[in-house]
Amino acid sequence: MKSQTSIIATQCRLQQWAQQIRDCQNRPADMQVGDWCEMNGITKANYYYRLRRVREACIAELETTAPTFVELPIAESPKAMAEQVNEQACAILKCKNGMSLEILPNTPTDFLKVLFGVMRDVE
């Protein structure tokens, strides 16, 4: 098992190499990788070794931080939800273009102002 010091040293080295790789990838379009390496004091083989190591580290990081999934309850059917909204709506606005809006009692006034502005622009 690696010591804490060697883990930190490896991480620092990988960060430095990642910066070198970014620098090389941002080189002028007419400059070859070999020319860039020569200007920066590393061999072309060493550049590709570092590139491979940085990619491997990125893949390892992605694998350890895989997303977790959470089970969500099954939502009600759209019809049941619509019936519920109809019961609670305090106002139903029908527009000329066929759209209708159901306004609930606790709808923030700021939201309504924005909504009415958008609706005015739609018509």
mmCIF file of N, CA and C in Angstrom:
data_model
loop_
_atom_site.group_PDB
_atom_site.id
_atom_site.type_symbol
_atom_site.label_atom_id
_atom_site.label_comp_id
_atom_site.label_asym_id
_atom_site.label_seq_id
_atom_site.Cartn_x
_atom_site.Cartn_y
_atom_site.Cartn_z
ATOM 1 N N MET A 1 0.846 -1.181 0.000
ATOM 2 C CA MET A 1 0.000 0.000 0.000
ATOM 3 C C MET A 1 0.888 1.238 0.000
ATOM 4 N N LYS A 2 0.486 2.229 -0.763
ATOM 5 C CA LYS A 2 1.283 3.444 -0.873
ATOM 6 C C LYS A 2 1.124 4.304 0.372
ATOM 7 N N SER A 3 2.206 4.992 0.710
ATOM 8 C CA SER A 3 2.132 5.922 1.836
ATOM 9 C C SER A 3 1.422 7.198 1.384
ATOM 10 N N GLN A 4 0.982 7.964 2.357
ATOM 11 C CA GLN A 4 0.291 9.220 2.064
ATOM 12 C C GLN A 4 1.187 10.157 1.250
ATOM 13 N N THR A 5 2.471 10.176 1.581
ATOM 14 C CA THR A 5 3.418 11.048 0.883
ATOM 15 C C THR A 5 3.545 10.664 -0.584
ATOM 16 N N SER A 6 3.645 9.361 -0.859
ATOM 17 C CA SER A 6 3.796 8.941 -2.255
ATOM 18 C C SER A 6 2.506 9.166 -3.046
ATOM 19 N N ILE A 7 1.361 9.061 -2.391
ATOM 20 C CA ILE A 7 0.090 9.337 -3.066
ATOM 21 C C ILE A 7 0.019 10.807 -3.461
ATOM 22 N N ILE A 8 0.408 11.684 -2.542
ATOM 23 C CA ILE A 8 0.394 13.122 -2.823
ATOM 24 C C ILE A 8 1.398 13.461 -3.916
ATOM 25 N N ALA A 9 2.580 12.841 -3.859
ATOM 26 C CA ALA A 9 3.597 13.089 -4.884
ATOM 27 C C ALA A 9 3.085 12.658 -6.259
ATOM 28 N N THR A 10 2.414 11.524 -6.313
ATOM 29 C CA THR A 10 1.855 11.040 -7.575
ATOM 30 C C THR A 10 0.792 11.998 -8.098
ATOM 31 N N GLN A 11 -0.067 12.475 -7.211
ATOM 32 C CA GLN A 11 -1.113 13.415 -7.626
ATOM 33 C C GLN A 11 -0.516 14.719 -8.156
ATOM 34 N N CYS A 12 0.517 15.220 -7.474
ATOM 35 C CA CYS A 12 1.182 16.451 -7.939
ATOM 36 C C CYS A 12 1.803 16.245 -9.315
ATOM 37 N N ARG A 13 2.461 15.105 -9.481
ATOM 38 C CA ARG A 13 3.095 14.796 -10.759
ATOM 39 C C ARG A 13 2.043 14.715 -11.867
ATOM 40 N N LEU A 14 0.924 14.048 -11.578
ATOM 41 C CA LEU A 14 -0.133 13.927 -12.578
ATOM 42 C C LEU A 14 -0.725 15.294 -12.936
ATOM 43 N N GLN A 15 -0.851 16.175 -11.946
ATOM 44 C CA GLN A 15 -1.357 17.524 -12.224
ATOM 45 C C GLN A 15 -0.392 18.296 -13.119
ATOM 46 N N GLN A 16 0.909 18.155 -12.838
ATOM 47 C CA GLN A 16 1.912 18.825 -13.672
ATOM 48 C C GLN A 16 1.873 18.271 -15.096
ATOM 49 N N TRP A 17 1.771 16.961 -15.207
ATOM 50 C CA TRP A 17 1.719 16.341 -16.526
ATOM 51 C C TRP A 17 0.453 16.758 -17.271
ATOM 52 N N ALA A 18 -0.658 16.840 -16.560
ATOM 53 C CA ALA A 18 -1.914 17.256 -17.194
ATOM 54 C C ALA A 18 -1.782 18.674 -17.744
ATOM 55 N N GLN A 19 -1.103 19.537 -17.002
ATOM 56 C CA GLN A 19 -0.891 20.905 -17.480
ATOM 57 C C GLN A 19 -0.002 20.906 -18.725
ATOM 58 N N GLN A 20 1.043 20.069 -18.719
ATOM 59 C CA GLN A 20 1.908 19.968 -19.902
ATOM 60 C C GLN A 20 1.106 19.490 -21.114
ATOM 61 N N ILE A 21 0.231 18.530 -20.891
ATOM 62 C CA ILE A 21 -0.577 17.993 -21.989
ATOM 63 C C ILE A 21 -1.510 19.075 -22.532
ATOM 64 N N ARG A 22 -2.124 19.841 -21.636
ATOM 65 C CA ARG A 22 -2.978 20.955 -22.083
ATOM 66 C C ARG A 22 -2.161 21.959 -22.896
ATOM 67 N N ASP A 23 -0.954 22.261 -22.401
ATOM 68 C CA ASP A 23 -0.090 23.203 -23.121
ATOM 69 C C ASP A 23 0.246 22.679 -24.513
ATOM 70 N N CYS A 24 0.554 21.392 -24.595
ATOM 71 C CA CYS A 24 0.902 20.802 -25.891
ATOM 72 C C CYS A 24 -0.311 20.807 -26.823
ATOM 73 N N GLN A 25 -1.481 20.511 -26.276
ATOM 74 C CA GLN A 25 -2.681 20.490 -27.111
ATOM 75 C C GLN A 25 -3.080 21.892 -27.569
ATOM 76 N N ASN A 26 -2.607 22.914 -26.867
ATOM 77 C CA ASN A 26 -2.887 24.300 -27.256
ATOM 78 C C ASN A 26 -1.736 24.930 -28.044
ATOM 79 N N ARG A 27 -0.811 24.118 -28.523
ATOM 80 C CA ARG A 27 0.323 24.625 -29.296
ATOM 81 C C ARG A 27 -0.189 25.164 -30.630
ATOM 82 N N PRO A 28 0.613 25.961 -31.310
ATOM 83 C CA PRO A 28 0.201 26.464 -32.633
ATOM 84 C C PRO A 28 -0.104 25.313 -33.589
ATOM 85 N N ALA A 29 -1.035 25.529 -34.478
ATOM 86 C CA ALA A 29 -1.503 24.476 -35.383
ATOM 87 C C ALA A 29 -0.391 23.919 -36.264
ATOM 88 N N ASP A 30 0.574 24.754 -36.625
ATOM 89 C CA ASP A 30 1.633 24.289 -37.525
ATOM 90 C C ASP A 30 2.793 23.626 -36.786
ATOM 91 N N MET A 31 2.724 23.542 -35.454
ATOM 92 C CA MET A 31 3.808 22.936 -34.666
ATOM 93 C C MET A 31 3.492 21.460 -34.397
ATOM 94 N N GLN A 32 4.467 20.604 -34.651
ATOM 95 C CA GLN A 32 4.315 19.176 -34.400
ATOM 96 C C GLN A 32 4.561 18.869 -32.921
ATOM 97 N N VAL A 33 4.037 17.727 -32.454
ATOM 98 C CA VAL A 33 4.225 17.316 -31.058
ATOM 99 C C VAL A 33 5.710 17.187 -30.749
ATOM 100 N N GLY A 34 6.459 16.594 -31.661
ATOM 101 C CA GLY A 34 7.896 16.425 -31.448
ATOM 102 C C GLY A 34 8.617 17.751 -31.252
ATOM 103 N N ASP A 35 8.238 18.753 -32.027
ATOM 104 C CA ASP A 35 8.843 20.083 -31.889
ATOM 105 C C ASP A 35 8.497 20.697 -30.536
ATOM 106 N N TRP A 36 7.234 20.549 -30.126
ATOM 107 C CA TRP A 36 6.819 21.087 -28.831
ATOM 108 C C TRP A 36 7.590 20.397 -27.706
ATOM 109 N N CYS A 37 7.731 19.077 -27.814
ATOM 110 C CA CYS A 37 8.452 18.316 -26.786
ATOM 111 C C CYS A 37 9.905 18.779 -26.697
ATOM 112 N N GLU A 38 10.533 18.970 -27.838
ATOM 113 C CA GLU A 38 11.925 19.418 -27.857
ATOM 114 C C GLU A 38 12.054 20.791 -27.194
ATOM 115 N N MET A 39 11.113 21.684 -27.461
ATOM 116 C CA MET A 39 11.140 23.015 -26.854
ATOM 117 C C MET A 39 10.947 22.961 -25.335
ATOM 118 N N ASN A 40 10.231 21.925 -24.863
ATOM 119 C CA ASN A 40 9.920 21.822 -23.440
ATOM 120 C C ASN A 40 10.780 20.800 -22.701
ATOM 121 N N GLY A 41 11.798 20.288 -23.372
ATOM 122 C CA GLY A 41 12.780 19.438 -22.710
ATOM 123 C C GLY A 41 12.323 18.037 -22.355
ATOM 124 N N ILE A 42 11.357 17.490 -23.099
ATOM 125 C CA ILE A 42 10.965 16.094 -22.875
ATOM 126 C C ILE A 42 10.977 15.374 -24.217
ATOM 127 N N THR A 43 11.109 14.065 -24.143
ATOM 128 C CA THR A 43 11.082 13.295 -25.383
ATOM 129 C C THR A 43 9.634 13.064 -25.800
ATOM 130 N N LYS A 44 9.467 12.749 -27.065
ATOM 131 C CA LYS A 44 8.131 12.472 -27.579
ATOM 132 C C LYS A 44 7.552 11.236 -26.892
ATOM 133 N N ALA A 45 8.388 10.231 -26.673
ATOM 134 C CA ALA A 45 7.940 9.012 -25.993
ATOM 135 C C ALA A 45 7.489 9.329 -24.569
ATOM 136 N N ASN A 46 8.227 10.217 -23.893
ATOM 137 C CA ASN A 46 7.871 10.595 -22.530
ATOM 138 C C ASN A 46 6.544 11.354 -22.510
ATOM 139 N N TYR A 47 6.326 12.201 -23.507
ATOM 140 C CA TYR A 47 5.054 12.929 -23.601
ATOM 141 C C TYR A 47 3.888 11.943 -23.696
ATOM 142 N N TYR A 48 4.014 10.956 -24.580
ATOM 143 C CA TYR A 48 2.920 10.002 -24.762
ATOM 144 C C TYR A 48 2.754 9.099 -23.540
ATOM 145 N N TYR A 49 3.841 8.815 -22.831
ATOM 146 C CA TYR A 49 3.751 8.064 -21.570
ATOM 147 C C TYR A 49 2.933 8.868 -20.558
ATOM 148 N N ARG A 50 3.260 10.157 -20.438
ATOM 149 C CA ARG A 50 2.547 11.020 -19.491
ATOM 150 C C ARG A 50 1.077 11.164 -19.883
ATOM 151 N N LEU A 51 0.826 11.289 -21.167
ATOM 152 C CA LEU A 51 -0.549 11.384 -21.649
ATOM 153 C C LEU A 51 -1.339 10.134 -21.254
ATOM 154 N N ARG A 52 -0.738 8.960 -21.440
ATOM 155 C CA ARG A 52 -1.401 7.704 -21.084
ATOM 156 C C ARG A 52 -1.665 7.631 -19.588
ATOM 157 N N ARG A 53 -0.674 8.023 -18.776
ATOM 158 C CA ARG A 53 -0.838 7.977 -17.318
ATOM 159 C C ARG A 53 -1.935 8.931 -16.841
ATOM 160 N N VAL A 54 -2.002 10.120 -17.425
ATOM 161 C CA VAL A 54 -3.048 11.081 -17.045
ATOM 162 C C VAL A 54 -4.419 10.541 -17.434
ATOM 163 N N ARG A 55 -4.524 9.960 -18.611
ATOM 164 C CA ARG A 55 -5.805 9.378 -19.037
ATOM 165 C C ARG A 55 -6.223 8.241 -18.113
ATOM 166 N N GLU A 56 -5.269 7.384 -17.749
ATOM 167 C CA GLU A 56 -5.579 6.278 -16.835
ATOM 168 C C GLU A 56 -6.057 6.804 -15.486
ATOM 169 N N ALA A 57 -5.419 7.866 -14.994
ATOM 170 C CA ALA A 57 -5.825 8.454 -13.715
ATOM 171 C C ALA A 57 -7.234 9.030 -13.813
ATOM 172 N N CYS A 58 -7.549 9.652 -14.932
ATOM 173 C CA CYS A 58 -8.901 10.202 -15.126
ATOM 174 C C CYS A 58 -9.943 9.091 -15.149
ATOM 175 N N ILE A 59 -9.633 8.013 -15.837
ATOM 176 C CA ILE A 59 -10.560 6.882 -15.897
ATOM 177 C C ILE A 59 -10.752 6.283 -14.511
ATOM 178 N N ALA A 60 -9.661 6.123 -13.763
ATOM 179 C CA ALA A 60 -9.755 5.579 -12.408
ATOM 180 C C ALA A 60 -10.606 6.482 -11.522
ATOM 181 N N GLU A 61 -10.452 7.784 -11.680
ATOM 182 C CA GLU A 61 -11.242 8.744 -10.891
ATOM 183 C C GLU A 61 -12.721 8.639 -11.241
ATOM 184 N N LEU A 62 -13.022 8.506 -12.525
ATOM 185 C CA LEU A 62 -14.417 8.376 -12.944
ATOM 186 C C LEU A 62 -15.045 7.099 -12.405
ATOM 187 N N GLU A 63 -14.262 6.023 -12.367
ATOM 188 C CA GLU A 63 -14.787 4.754 -11.868
ATOM 189 C C GLU A 63 -15.070 4.808 -10.372
ATOM 190 N N THR A 64 -14.243 5.540 -9.618
ATOM 191 C CA THR A 64 -14.456 5.600 -8.168
ATOM 192 C C THR A 64 -15.577 6.560 -7.800
ATOM 193 N N THR A 65 -15.893 7.495 -8.675
ATOM 194 C CA THR A 65 -16.965 8.444 -8.384
ATOM 195 C C THR A 65 -18.180 8.157 -9.257
ATOM 196 N N ALA A 66 -18.482 6.880 -9.420
ATOM 197 C CA ALA A 66 -19.632 6.497 -10.230
ATOM 198 C C ALA A 66 -20.910 7.033 -9.592
ATOM 199 N N PRO A 67 -21.865 7.416 -10.403
ATOM 200 C CA PRO A 67 -23.101 7.965 -9.842
ATOM 201 C C PRO A 67 -23.864 6.906 -9.055
ATOM 202 N N THR A 68 -24.536 7.360 -8.028
ATOM 203 C CA THR A 68 -25.378 6.455 -7.257
ATOM 204 C C THR A 68 -26.818 6.700 -7.672
ATOM 205 N N PHE A 69 -27.607 5.676 -7.572
ATOM 206 C CA PHE A 69 -28.997 5.775 -7.972
ATOM 207 C C PHE A 69 -29.880 5.684 -6.741
ATOM 208 N N VAL A 70 -30.903 6.485 -6.745
ATOM 209 C CA VAL A 70 -31.848 6.508 -5.644
ATOM 210 C C VAL A 70 -33.199 6.101 -6.198
ATOM 211 N N GLU A 71 -33.864 5.198 -5.493
ATOM 212 C CA GLU A 71 -35.180 4.772 -5.936
ATOM 213 C C GLU A 71 -36.193 5.867 -5.629
ATOM 214 N N LEU A 72 -36.956 6.235 -6.626
ATOM 215 C CA LEU A 72 -37.975 7.265 -6.462
ATOM 216 C C LEU A 72 -39.351 6.617 -6.436
ATOM 217 N N PRO A 73 -40.264 7.194 -5.694
ATOM 218 C CA PRO A 73 -41.611 6.625 -5.683
ATOM 219 C C PRO A 73 -42.270 6.815 -7.049
ATOM 220 N N ILE A 74 -43.162 5.923 -7.374
ATOM 221 C CA ILE A 74 -43.865 6.003 -8.651
ATOM 222 C C ILE A 74 -44.848 7.159 -8.584
ATOM 223 N N ALA A 75 -44.784 7.999 -9.577
ATOM 224 C CA ALA A 75 -45.667 9.167 -9.623
ATOM 225 C C ALA A 75 -47.079 8.740 -9.983
ATOM 226 N N GLU A 76 -48.013 9.582 -9.619
ATOM 227 C CA GLU A 76 -49.399 9.318 -9.983
ATOM 228 C C GLU A 76 -49.546 9.435 -11.493
ATOM 229 N N SER A 77 -50.608 8.862 -12.009
ATOM 230 C CA SER A 77 -50.844 8.962 -13.447
ATOM 231 C C SER A 77 -51.126 10.419 -13.809
ATOM 232 N N PRO A 78 -50.808 10.816 -15.033
ATOM 233 C CA PRO A 78 -51.062 12.205 -15.443
ATOM 234 C C PRO A 78 -52.530 12.607 -15.275
ATOM 235 N N LYS A 79 -53.439 11.660 -15.511
ATOM 236 C CA LYS A 79 -54.867 11.971 -15.389
ATOM 237 C C LYS A 79 -55.213 12.295 -13.940
ATOM 238 N N ALA A 80 -54.694 11.481 -13.001
ATOM 239 C CA ALA A 80 -54.963 11.718 -11.582
ATOM 240 C C ALA A 80 -54.368 13.049 -11.145
ATOM 241 N N MET A 81 -53.184 13.367 -11.650
ATOM 242 C CA MET A 81 -52.555 14.641 -11.304
ATOM 243 C C MET A 81 -53.368 15.808 -11.860
ATOM 244 N N ALA A 82 -53.891 15.667 -13.076
ATOM 245 C CA ALA A 82 -54.693 16.733 -13.679
ATOM 246 C C ALA A 82 -55.974 16.953 -12.891
ATOM 247 N N GLU A 83 -56.599 15.863 -12.457
ATOM 248 C CA GLU A 83 -57.820 15.992 -11.658
ATOM 249 C C GLU A 83 -57.526 16.714 -10.353
ATOM 250 N N GLN A 84 -56.382 16.386 -9.750
ATOM 251 C CA GLN A 84 -55.988 17.016 -8.499
ATOM 252 C C GLN A 84 -55.777 18.517 -8.702
ATOM 253 N N VAL A 85 -55.140 18.898 -9.794
ATOM 254 C CA VAL A 85 -54.883 20.306 -10.079
ATOM 255 C C VAL A 85 -56.197 21.041 -10.309
ATOM 256 N N ASN A 86 -57.121 20.417 -11.053
ATOM 257 C CA ASN A 86 -58.407 21.056 -11.320
ATOM 258 C C ASN A 86 -59.148 21.372 -10.027
ATOM 259 N N GLU A 87 -59.054 20.489 -9.056
ATOM 260 C CA GLU A 87 -59.736 20.707 -7.785
ATOM 261 C C GLU A 87 -59.126 21.879 -7.031
ATOM 262 N N GLN A 88 -57.823 22.070 -7.147
ATOM 263 C CA GLN A 88 -57.137 23.076 -6.353
ATOM 264 C C GLN A 88 -57.013 24.423 -7.061
ATOM 265 N N ALA A 89 -57.215 24.469 -8.362
ATOM 266 C CA ALA A 89 -56.997 25.709 -9.107
ATOM 267 C C ALA A 89 -57.989 26.780 -8.670
ATOM 268 N N CYS A 90 -57.478 27.995 -8.464
ATOM 269 C CA CYS A 90 -58.366 29.099 -8.094
ATOM 270 C C CYS A 90 -58.731 29.938 -9.306
ATOM 271 N N ALA A 91 -58.010 29.755 -10.412
ATOM 272 C CA ALA A 91 -58.331 30.474 -11.646
ATOM 273 C C ALA A 91 -57.849 29.661 -12.835
ATOM 274 N N ILE A 92 -58.643 29.646 -13.886
ATOM 275 C CA ILE A 92 -58.257 28.984 -15.129
ATOM 276 C C ILE A 92 -58.360 30.030 -16.228
ATOM 277 N N LEU A 93 -57.251 30.306 -16.866
ATOM 278 C CA LEU A 93 -57.204 31.303 -17.933
ATOM 279 C C LEU A 93 -57.130 30.590 -19.271
ATOM 280 N N LYS A 94 -58.027 30.934 -20.176
ATOM 281 C CA LYS A 94 -58.018 30.338 -21.513
ATOM 282 C C LYS A 94 -57.583 31.410 -22.501
ATOM 283 N N CYS A 95 -56.587 31.080 -23.288
ATOM 284 C CA CYS A 95 -56.008 32.036 -24.231
ATOM 285 C C CYS A 95 -56.606 31.836 -25.620
ATOM 286 N N LYS A 96 -56.432 32.836 -26.479
ATOM 287 C CA LYS A 96 -56.956 32.786 -27.845
ATOM 288 C C LYS A 96 -56.343 31.651 -28.658
ATOM 289 N N ASN A 97 -55.083 31.334 -28.363
ATOM 290 C CA ASN A 97 -54.388 30.316 -29.152
ATOM 291 C C ASN A 97 -54.679 28.895 -28.681
ATOM 292 N N GLY A 98 -55.617 28.727 -27.756
ATOM 293 C CA GLY A 98 -56.000 27.399 -27.306
ATOM 294 C C GLY A 98 -55.311 26.950 -26.033
ATOM 295 N N MET A 99 -54.309 27.682 -25.584
ATOM 296 C CA MET A 99 -53.637 27.321 -24.336
ATOM 297 C C MET A 99 -54.509 27.706 -23.163
ATOM 298 N N SER A 100 -54.372 26.933 -22.084
ATOM 299 C CA SER A 100 -55.058 27.315 -20.852
ATOM 300 C C SER A 100 -54.082 27.189 -19.697
ATOM 301 N N LEU A 101 -54.252 28.056 -18.723
ATOM 302 C CA LEU A 101 -53.394 28.072 -17.540
ATOM 303 C C LEU A 101 -54.258 27.881 -16.315
ATOM 304 N N GLU A 102 -53.825 27.008 -15.437
ATOM 305 C CA GLU A 102 -54.523 26.809 -14.175
ATOM 306 C C GLU A 102 -53.655 27.399 -13.084
ATOM 307 N N ILE A 103 -54.158 28.400 -12.409
ATOM 308 C CA ILE A 103 -53.409 29.115 -11.383
ATOM 309 C C ILE A 103 -53.797 28.567 -10.018
ATOM 310 N N LEU A 104 -52.813 28.155 -9.257
ATOM 311 C CA LEU A 104 -53.041 27.629 -7.912
ATOM 312 C C LEU A 104 -52.981 28.767 -6.900
ATOM 313 N N PRO A 105 -53.630 28.601 -5.753
ATOM 314 C CA PRO A 105 -53.674 29.681 -4.766
ATOM 315 C C PRO A 105 -52.305 30.153 -4.276
ATOM 316 N N ASN A 106 -51.346 29.271 -4.181
ATOM 317 C CA ASN A 106 -50.045 29.649 -3.619
ATOM 318 C C ASN A 106 -49.010 30.015 -4.689
ATOM 319 N N THR A 107 -49.447 30.316 -5.899
ATOM 320 C CA THR A 107 -48.527 30.699 -6.971
ATOM 321 C C THR A 107 -47.947 32.079 -6.667
ATOM 322 N N PRO A 108 -46.613 32.213 -6.648
ATOM 323 C CA PRO A 108 -45.990 33.508 -6.341
ATOM 324 C C PRO A 108 -46.355 34.573 -7.380
ATOM 325 N N THR A 109 -46.588 35.783 -6.916
ATOM 326 C CA THR A 109 -46.977 36.872 -7.821
ATOM 327 C C THR A 109 -45.868 37.216 -8.810
ATOM 328 N N ASP A 110 -44.607 37.098 -8.389
ATOM 329 C CA ASP A 110 -43.493 37.369 -9.312
ATOM 330 C C ASP A 110 -43.535 36.412 -10.495
ATOM 331 N N PHE A 111 -43.833 35.148 -10.203
ATOM 332 C CA PHE A 111 -43.925 34.149 -11.261
ATOM 333 C C PHE A 111 -45.088 34.481 -12.197
ATOM 334 N N LEU A 112 -46.212 34.892 -11.623
ATOM 335 C CA LEU A 112 -47.374 35.239 -12.447
ATOM 336 C C LEU A 112 -47.063 36.408 -13.375
ATOM 337 N N LYS A 113 -46.333 37.414 -12.877
ATOM 338 C CA LYS A 113 -45.967 38.563 -13.714
ATOM 339 C C LYS A 113 -45.138 38.111 -14.914
ATOM 340 N N VAL A 114 -44.157 37.248 -14.649
ATOM 341 C CA VAL A 114 -43.307 36.737 -15.735
ATOM 342 C C VAL A 114 -44.144 35.908 -16.696
ATOM 343 N N LEU A 115 -44.995 35.054 -16.147
ATOM 344 C CA LEU A 115 -45.836 34.183 -16.968
ATOM 345 C C LEU A 115 -46.756 34.998 -17.870
ATOM 346 N N PHE A 116 -47.389 36.024 -17.321
ATOM 347 C CA PHE A 116 -48.284 36.857 -18.123
ATOM 348 C C PHE A 116 -47.509 37.605 -19.207
ATOM 349 N N GLY A 117 -46.300 38.035 -18.894
ATOM 350 C CA GLY A 117 -45.468 38.687 -19.901
ATOM 351 C C GLY A 117 -45.147 37.749 -21.047
ATOM 352 N N VAL A 118 -44.828 36.512 -20.724
ATOM 353 C CA VAL A 118 -44.526 35.513 -21.756
ATOM 354 C C VAL A 118 -45.778 35.220 -22.567
ATOM 355 N N MET A 119 -46.904 35.067 -21.883
ATOM 356 C CA MET A 119 -48.152 34.767 -22.582
ATOM 357 C C MET A 119 -48.533 35.907 -23.535
ATOM 358 N N ARG A 120 -48.295 37.144 -23.117
ATOM 359 C CA ARG A 120 -48.608 38.297 -23.959
ATOM 360 C C ARG A 120 -47.766 38.248 -25.243
ATOM 361 N N ASP A 121 -46.489 37.839 -25.106
ATOM 362 C CA ASP A 121 -45.604 37.757 -26.268
ATOM 363 C C ASP A 121 -45.966 36.602 -27.187
ATOM 364 N N VAL A 122 -46.536 35.526 -26.632
ATOM 365 C CA VAL A 122 -46.894 34.352 -27.428
ATOM 366 C C VAL A 122 -48.067 34.671 -28.333
ATOM 367 N N GLU A 123 -49.022 35.410 -27.831
ATOM 368 C CA GLU A 123 -50.232 35.710 -28.616
ATOM 369 C C GLU A 123 -49.962 36.704 -29.649
#
